[in-house]
Amino acid sequence: RMIIYNCYNYLGIIYYNLEEFERAVFYYNKALEYLKKVEDKSNYKEWNLSNIGLVYQKQKRYDKAIVNFENALENSNLKKQDINFYARLIDNIAYTKFLSGDTTTVKQELEVALKLRDSLANISGVVISKRHLSEYYAFKADTVKAIQLLNETYGLADQVENNRDKLETLLLLSKINKQKSSGYLKEYVHLNDSLQIEERKIRNNFAYALYLC
């Protein structure tokens, strides 16, 4: 049963990466159905809910995204069991609120997630938190702070060799730092071309996963 759960969950991840969001939700929900039959559920349910939330976030269905993230947080032991994941959910909720236009408590919540991730030396998490905070500061017209955070973000993403985060950061820098926009866009295009190779790998993995399931 756990093998079947993993297959459905993996298919959900693949379809999410391929931006076939309805299919991603379908397979994540199938994974949740099979999880009911598994004795040791650990935090798999919460991870699935978070994954579904990310799909809805991509679809700009922000209310549904927040509901799924908050449902995952209903596990009162989550902070003790997996504090990195707990911080991720806090960040996901805050950023989704920001995308929906609700900025009331966004800054405070994003900073809570950032402090947690920084204290855990979770560099990949810090990269995401700082990038989200930079968008908030750009929205508030604090361009200097936004650019500072993005430069820090790019350096950290480069440190952990996370090309996708570097790509996102370059795109934001091109929009916010108008004086250097063309340079950032050139670097963005170059990096994006190299990531097309990764996209082909994902499609190959997708075919293999279908074969296994």
PDB file of C-alpha atoms in Angstrom:
ATOM      1  CA  ARG A   1       0.000   0.000   0.000  1.00  0.00           C
ATOM      2  CA  MET A   2       2.829   2.373   0.801  1.00  0.00           C
ATOM      3  CA  ILE A   3       4.334   1.665  -2.614  1.00  0.00           C
ATOM      4  CA  ILE A   4       1.032   2.593  -4.287  1.00  0.00           C
ATOM      5  CA  TYR A   5       0.839   5.757  -2.180  1.00  0.00           C
ATOM      6  CA  ASN A   6       4.365   6.733  -3.251  1.00  0.00           C
ATOM      7  CA  CYS A   7       3.526   6.114  -6.909  1.00  0.00           C
ATOM      8  CA  TYR A   8       0.468   8.371  -6.821  1.00  0.00           C
ATOM      9  CA  ASN A   9       2.317  11.036  -4.868  1.00  0.00           C
ATOM     10  CA  TYR A  10       5.223  10.939  -7.297  1.00  0.00           C
ATOM     11  CA  LEU A  11       2.843  11.250 -10.239  1.00  0.00           C
ATOM     12  CA  GLY A  12       1.336  14.298  -8.548  1.00  0.00           C
ATOM     13  CA  ILE A  13       4.781  15.876  -8.256  1.00  0.00           C
ATOM     14  CA  ILE A  14       5.590  15.133 -11.897  1.00  0.00           C
ATOM     15  CA  TYR A  15       2.325  16.602 -13.180  1.00  0.00           C
ATOM     16  CA  TYR A  16       2.864  19.666 -10.985  1.00  0.00           C
ATOM     17  CA  ASN A  17       6.293  20.194 -12.556  1.00  0.00           C
ATOM     18  CA  LEU A  18       4.729  19.772 -15.984  1.00  0.00           C
ATOM     19  CA  GLU A  19       2.099  22.369 -14.990  1.00  0.00           C
ATOM     20  CA  GLU A  20      -0.753  19.931 -15.572  1.00  0.00           C
ATOM     21  CA  PHE A  21      -2.375  21.037 -12.350  1.00  0.00           C
ATOM     22  CA  GLU A  22      -5.736  19.256 -12.484  1.00  0.00           C
ATOM     23  CA  ARG A  23      -3.989  15.925 -12.934  1.00  0.00           C
ATOM     24  CA  ALA A  24      -1.570  16.795 -10.139  1.00  0.00           C
ATOM     25  CA  VAL A  25      -4.480  17.356  -7.724  1.00  0.00           C
ATOM     26  CA  PHE A  26      -6.129  14.138  -8.908  1.00  0.00           C
ATOM     27  CA  TYR A  27      -3.042  12.047  -8.104  1.00  0.00           C
ATOM     28  CA  TYR A  28      -2.348  13.819  -4.807  1.00  0.00           C
ATOM     29  CA  ASN A  29      -5.919  13.002  -3.747  1.00  0.00           C
ATOM     30  CA  LYS A  30      -5.486   9.386  -4.871  1.00  0.00           C
ATOM     31  CA  ALA A  31      -2.364   9.259  -2.706  1.00  0.00           C
ATOM     32  CA  LEU A  32      -4.379  10.541   0.272  1.00  0.00           C
ATOM     33  CA  GLU A  33      -6.976   7.820  -0.287  1.00  0.00           C
ATOM     34  CA  TYR A  34      -4.339   5.094  -0.117  1.00  0.00           C
ATOM     35  CA  LEU A  35      -2.716   6.744   2.893  1.00  0.00           C
ATOM     36  CA  LYS A  36      -5.844   5.918   4.910  1.00  0.00           C
ATOM     37  CA  LYS A  37      -4.881   2.247   4.581  1.00  0.00           C
ATOM     38  CA  VAL A  38      -1.310   2.793   5.817  1.00  0.00           C
ATOM     39  CA  GLU A  39      -0.635   2.289   9.528  1.00  0.00           C
ATOM     40  CA  ASP A  40       2.451   4.488   9.929  1.00  0.00           C
ATOM     41  CA  LYS A  41       1.280   7.704   8.279  1.00  0.00           C
ATOM     42  CA  SER A  42       4.028   9.920   9.751  1.00  0.00           C
ATOM     43  CA  ASN A  43       3.519  13.417   8.236  1.00  0.00           C
ATOM     44  CA  TYR A  44       2.638  12.171   4.750  1.00  0.00           C
ATOM     45  CA  LYS A  45      -0.903  13.557   4.966  1.00  0.00           C
ATOM     46  CA  GLU A  46       0.389  17.025   5.843  1.00  0.00           C
ATOM     47  CA  TRP A  47       2.905  16.919   2.972  1.00  0.00           C
ATOM     48  CA  ASN A  48       0.146  15.951   0.553  1.00  0.00           C
ATOM     49  CA  LEU A  49      -2.073  18.785   1.752  1.00  0.00           C
ATOM     50  CA  SER A  50       0.833  21.185   1.302  1.00  0.00           C
ATOM     51  CA  ASN A  51       1.455  19.889  -2.221  1.00  0.00           C
ATOM     52  CA  ILE A  52      -2.208  20.374  -3.105  1.00  0.00           C
ATOM     53  CA  GLY A  53      -1.996  23.883  -1.657  1.00  0.00           C
ATOM     54  CA  LEU A  54       0.936  24.676  -3.940  1.00  0.00           C
ATOM     55  CA  VAL A  55      -1.055  23.527  -6.963  1.00  0.00           C
ATOM     56  CA  TYR A  56      -3.942  25.836  -6.046  1.00  0.00           C
ATOM     57  CA  GLN A  57      -1.461  28.657  -5.440  1.00  0.00           C
ATOM     58  CA  LYS A  58      -0.138  28.209  -8.993  1.00  0.00           C
ATOM     59  CA  GLN A  59      -3.712  28.279 -10.285  1.00  0.00           C
ATOM     60  CA  LYS A  60      -4.331  31.521  -8.342  1.00  0.00           C
ATOM     61  CA  ARG A  61      -7.026  29.782  -6.331  1.00  0.00           C
ATOM     62  CA  TYR A  62      -5.629  31.354  -3.209  1.00  0.00           C
ATOM     63  CA  ASP A  63      -8.455  30.628  -0.775  1.00  0.00           C
ATOM     64  CA  LYS A  64      -8.281  26.902  -1.517  1.00  0.00           C
ATOM     65  CA  ALA A  65      -4.487  26.980  -1.244  1.00  0.00           C
ATOM     66  CA  ILE A  66      -4.618  28.587   2.213  1.00  0.00           C
ATOM     67  CA  VAL A  67      -7.241  26.085   3.407  1.00  0.00           C
ATOM     68  CA  ASN A  68      -4.955  23.175   2.492  1.00  0.00           C
ATOM     69  CA  PHE A  69      -1.889  24.754   4.118  1.00  0.00           C
ATOM     70  CA  GLU A  70      -3.867  25.508   7.280  1.00  0.00           C
ATOM     71  CA  ASN A  71      -5.290  21.968   7.350  1.00  0.00           C
ATOM     72  CA  ALA A  72      -1.727  20.674   7.321  1.00  0.00           C
ATOM     73  CA  LEU A  73      -0.930  22.922  10.302  1.00  0.00           C
ATOM     74  CA  GLU A  74      -3.770  21.354  12.302  1.00  0.00           C
ATOM     75  CA  ASN A  75      -1.296  18.656  13.351  1.00  0.00           C
ATOM     76  CA  SER A  76      -0.347  20.063  16.771  1.00  0.00           C
ATOM     77  CA  ASN A  77       2.844  17.966  16.884  1.00  0.00           C
ATOM     78  CA  LEU A  78       4.145  19.152  13.531  1.00  0.00           C
ATOM     79  CA  LYS A  79       6.442  21.832  14.971  1.00  0.00           C
ATOM     80  CA  LYS A  80       8.198  19.209  17.100  1.00  0.00           C
ATOM     81  CA  GLN A  81       8.169  16.472  14.475  1.00  0.00           C
ATOM     82  CA  ASP A  82       9.381  18.504  11.486  1.00  0.00           C
ATOM     83  CA  ILE A  83      10.157  22.155  12.219  1.00  0.00           C
ATOM     84  CA  ASN A  84      11.530  22.742   8.701  1.00  0.00           C
ATOM     85  CA  PHE A  85       8.210  21.696   7.218  1.00  0.00           C
ATOM     86  CA  TYR A  86       6.381  23.769   9.834  1.00  0.00           C
ATOM     87  CA  ALA A  87       8.354  26.863   8.744  1.00  0.00           C
ATOM     88  CA  ARG A  88       7.585  26.057   5.123  1.00  0.00           C
ATOM     89  CA  LEU A  89       3.846  26.021   5.824  1.00  0.00           C
ATOM     90  CA  ILE A  90       4.042  29.358   7.655  1.00  0.00           C
ATOM     91  CA  ASP A  91       5.838  30.836   4.649  1.00  0.00           C
ATOM     92  CA  ASN A  92       3.394  29.258   2.176  1.00  0.00           C
ATOM     93  CA  ILE A  93       0.380  30.714   3.983  1.00  0.00           C
ATOM     94  CA  ALA A  94       1.922  34.189   4.255  1.00  0.00           C
ATOM     95  CA  TYR A  95       3.057  34.272   0.633  1.00  0.00           C
ATOM     96  CA  THR A  96      -0.316  33.053  -0.622  1.00  0.00           C
ATOM     97  CA  LYS A  97      -2.005  35.823   1.361  1.00  0.00           C
ATOM     98  CA  PHE A  98       0.371  38.294  -0.278  1.00  0.00           C
ATOM     99  CA  LEU A  99      -0.449  36.974  -3.746  1.00  0.00           C
ATOM    100  CA  SER A 100      -4.150  37.295  -2.974  1.00  0.00           C
ATOM    101  CA  GLY A 101      -3.696  40.968  -2.054  1.00  0.00           C
ATOM    102  CA  ASP A 102      -3.987  40.551   1.724  1.00  0.00           C
ATOM    103  CA  THR A 103      -0.808  42.082   3.204  1.00  0.00           C
ATOM    104  CA  THR A 104      -2.105  42.701   6.741  1.00  0.00           C
ATOM    105  CA  THR A 105       0.127  40.214   8.607  1.00  0.00           C
ATOM    106  CA  VAL A 106       2.326  39.039   5.733  1.00  0.00           C
ATOM    107  CA  LYS A 107       5.579  40.747   6.761  1.00  0.00           C
ATOM    108  CA  GLN A 108       5.453  39.371  10.314  1.00  0.00           C
ATOM    109  CA  GLU A 109       4.602  35.846   9.163  1.00  0.00           C
ATOM    110  CA  LEU A 110       7.300  35.798   6.479  1.00  0.00           C
ATOM    111  CA  GLU A 111       9.828  36.968   9.069  1.00  0.00           C
ATOM    112  CA  VAL A 112       8.793  34.200  11.481  1.00  0.00           C
ATOM    113  CA  ALA A 113       9.425  31.600   8.759  1.00  0.00           C
ATOM    114  CA  LEU A 114      12.753  33.232   7.844  1.00  0.00           C
ATOM    115  CA  LYS A 115      13.988  33.272  11.450  1.00  0.00           C
ATOM    116  CA  LEU A 116      13.082  29.607  11.903  1.00  0.00           C
ATOM    117  CA  ARG A 117      14.816  28.584   8.690  1.00  0.00           C
ATOM    118  CA  ASP A 118      17.874  30.680   9.488  1.00  0.00           C
ATOM    119  CA  SER A 119      18.152  29.166  12.987  1.00  0.00           C
ATOM    120  CA  LEU A 120      18.048  25.691  11.424  1.00  0.00           C
ATOM    121  CA  ALA A 121      20.667  26.608   8.799  1.00  0.00           C
ATOM    122  CA  ASN A 122      18.094  25.657   6.156  1.00  0.00           C
ATOM    123  CA  ILE A 123      19.688  27.599   3.297  1.00  0.00           C
ATOM    124  CA  SER A 124      17.185  26.505   0.657  1.00  0.00           C
ATOM    125  CA  GLY A 125      14.375  27.642   2.948  1.00  0.00           C
ATOM    126  CA  VAL A 126      16.114  30.944   3.675  1.00  0.00           C
ATOM    127  CA  VAL A 127      16.405  31.530  -0.090  1.00  0.00           C
ATOM    128  CA  ILE A 128      12.643  31.167  -0.530  1.00  0.00           C
ATOM    129  CA  SER A 129      11.816  33.290   2.524  1.00  0.00           C
ATOM    130  CA  LYS A 130      14.107  36.132   1.460  1.00  0.00           C
ATOM    131  CA  ARG A 131      12.753  36.077  -2.072  1.00  0.00           C
ATOM    132  CA  HIS A 132       9.189  36.286  -0.793  1.00  0.00           C
ATOM    133  CA  LEU A 133      10.135  39.127   1.562  1.00  0.00           C
ATOM    134  CA  SER A 134      11.785  40.960  -1.333  1.00  0.00           C
ATOM    135  CA  GLU A 135       8.494  40.860  -3.227  1.00  0.00           C
ATOM    136  CA  TYR A 136       6.734  42.308  -0.206  1.00  0.00           C
ATOM    137  CA  TYR A 137       9.240  45.180   0.063  1.00  0.00           C
ATOM    138  CA  ALA A 138       9.008  45.837  -3.680  1.00  0.00           C
ATOM    139  CA  PHE A 139       5.230  46.032  -3.295  1.00  0.00           C
ATOM    140  CA  LYS A 140       5.735  48.551  -0.486  1.00  0.00           C
ATOM    141  CA  ALA A 141       8.042  50.563  -2.805  1.00  0.00           C
ATOM    142  CA  ASP A 142      11.134  49.901  -0.648  1.00  0.00           C
ATOM    143  CA  THR A 143      13.295  49.096  -3.670  1.00  0.00           C
ATOM    144  CA  VAL A 144      16.609  49.320  -1.792  1.00  0.00           C
ATOM    145  CA  LYS A 145      15.562  46.671   0.730  1.00  0.00           C
ATOM    146  CA  ALA A 146      14.052  44.480  -1.986  1.00  0.00           C
ATOM    147  CA  ILE A 147      17.261  44.529  -4.060  1.00  0.00           C
ATOM    148  CA  GLN A 148      19.393  43.863  -0.980  1.00  0.00           C
ATOM    149  CA  LEU A 149      17.341  40.776  -0.143  1.00  0.00           C
ATOM    150  CA  LEU A 150      17.437  39.547  -3.739  1.00  0.00           C
ATOM    151  CA  ASN A 151      21.217  39.890  -3.928  1.00  0.00           C
ATOM    152  CA  GLU A 152      21.482  37.848  -0.713  1.00  0.00           C
ATOM    153  CA  THR A 153      19.019  35.349  -2.166  1.00  0.00           C
ATOM    154  CA  TYR A 154      20.996  34.934  -5.377  1.00  0.00           C
ATOM    155  CA  GLY A 155      24.242  34.356  -3.466  1.00  0.00           C
ATOM    156  CA  LEU A 156      22.654  31.697  -1.260  1.00  0.00           C
ATOM    157  CA  ALA A 157      20.934  29.979  -4.197  1.00  0.00           C
ATOM    158  CA  ASP A 158      24.271  29.874  -5.993  1.00  0.00           C
ATOM    159  CA  GLN A 159      25.898  28.447  -2.863  1.00  0.00           C
ATOM    160  CA  VAL A 160      23.516  25.468  -2.804  1.00  0.00           C
ATOM    161  CA  GLU A 161      23.475  25.242  -6.621  1.00  0.00           C
ATOM    162  CA  ASN A 162      19.731  25.766  -6.864  1.00  0.00           C
ATOM    163  CA  ASN A 163      19.277  26.936 -10.435  1.00  0.00           C
ATOM    164  CA  ARG A 164      15.517  27.291 -10.272  1.00  0.00           C
ATOM    165  CA  ASP A 165      15.745  29.725  -7.360  1.00  0.00           C
ATOM    166  CA  LYS A 166      18.504  31.599  -9.175  1.00  0.00           C
ATOM    167  CA  LEU A 167      16.180  31.872 -12.162  1.00  0.00           C
ATOM    168  CA  GLU A 168      13.318  33.251 -10.092  1.00  0.00           C
ATOM    169  CA  THR A 169      15.667  35.716  -8.385  1.00  0.00           C
ATOM    170  CA  LEU A 170      17.117  36.976 -11.659  1.00  0.00           C
ATOM    171  CA  LEU A 171      13.632  37.594 -13.021  1.00  0.00           C
ATOM    172  CA  LEU A 172      12.682  39.604  -9.943  1.00  0.00           C
ATOM    173  CA  LEU A 173      15.927  41.586 -10.074  1.00  0.00           C
ATOM    174  CA  SER A 174      15.267  42.442 -13.726  1.00  0.00           C
ATOM    175  CA  LYS A 175      11.880  43.863 -12.731  1.00  0.00           C
ATOM    176  CA  ILE A 176      12.959  45.729  -9.610  1.00  0.00           C
ATOM    177  CA  ASN A 177      16.493  46.910 -10.422  1.00  0.00           C
ATOM    178  CA  LYS A 178      15.703  48.884 -13.580  1.00  0.00           C
ATOM    179  CA  GLN A 179      19.278  50.152 -14.063  1.00  0.00           C
ATOM    180  CA  LYS A 180      20.662  46.629 -14.434  1.00  0.00           C
ATOM    181  CA  SER A 181      17.557  45.024 -15.924  1.00  0.00           C
ATOM    182  CA  SER A 182      19.082  44.031 -19.281  1.00  0.00           C
ATOM    183  CA  GLY A 183      22.042  42.292 -17.649  1.00  0.00           C
ATOM    184  CA  TYR A 184      19.805  40.266 -15.375  1.00  0.00           C
ATOM    185  CA  LEU A 185      17.572  39.313 -18.299  1.00  0.00           C
ATOM    186  CA  LYS A 186      20.552  38.090 -20.342  1.00  0.00           C
ATOM    187  CA  GLU A 187      21.699  35.914 -17.450  1.00  0.00           C
ATOM    188  CA  TYR A 188      18.116  34.706 -16.980  1.00  0.00           C
ATOM    189  CA  VAL A 189      17.845  33.607 -20.630  1.00  0.00           C
ATOM    190  CA  HIS A 190      21.190  31.800 -20.488  1.00  0.00           C
ATOM    191  CA  LEU A 191      20.274  29.924 -17.313  1.00  0.00           C
ATOM    192  CA  ASN A 192      16.767  29.165 -18.547  1.00  0.00           C
ATOM    193  CA  ASP A 193      18.171  27.516 -21.664  1.00  0.00           C
ATOM    194  CA  SER A 194      20.259  25.182 -19.531  1.00  0.00           C
ATOM    195  CA  LEU A 195      17.220  24.268 -17.435  1.00  0.00           C
ATOM    196  CA  GLN A 196      15.429  22.970 -20.528  1.00  0.00           C
ATOM    197  CA  ILE A 197      17.682  19.931 -20.213  1.00  0.00           C
ATOM    198  CA  GLU A 198      16.279  19.332 -16.714  1.00  0.00           C
ATOM    199  CA  GLU A 199      12.762  19.604 -18.114  1.00  0.00           C
ATOM    200  CA  ARG A 200      13.480  16.788 -20.524  1.00  0.00           C
ATOM    201  CA  LYS A 201      14.772  14.688 -17.635  1.00  0.00           C
ATOM    202  CA  ILE A 202      11.497  15.263 -15.773  1.00  0.00           C
ATOM    203  CA  ARG A 203       9.547  14.040 -18.786  1.00  0.00           C
ATOM    204  CA  ASN A 204      11.718  10.920 -18.944  1.00  0.00           C
ATOM    205  CA  ASN A 205      11.080  10.292 -15.235  1.00  0.00           C
ATOM    206  CA  PHE A 206       7.378  10.726 -15.881  1.00  0.00           C
ATOM    207  CA  ALA A 207       7.408   7.980 -18.500  1.00  0.00           C
ATOM    208  CA  TYR A 208       9.334   5.708 -16.123  1.00  0.00           C
ATOM    209  CA  ALA A 209       6.890   6.368 -13.265  1.00  0.00           C
ATOM    210  CA  LEU A 210       3.951   5.450 -15.501  1.00  0.00           C
ATOM    211  CA  TYR A 211       5.714   2.199 -16.346  1.00  0.00           C
ATOM    212  CA  LEU A 212       6.194   1.361 -12.643  1.00  0.00           C
ATOM    213  CA  CYS A 213       2.580   2.161 -11.722  1.00  0.00           C
TER     214      CYS A 213
END
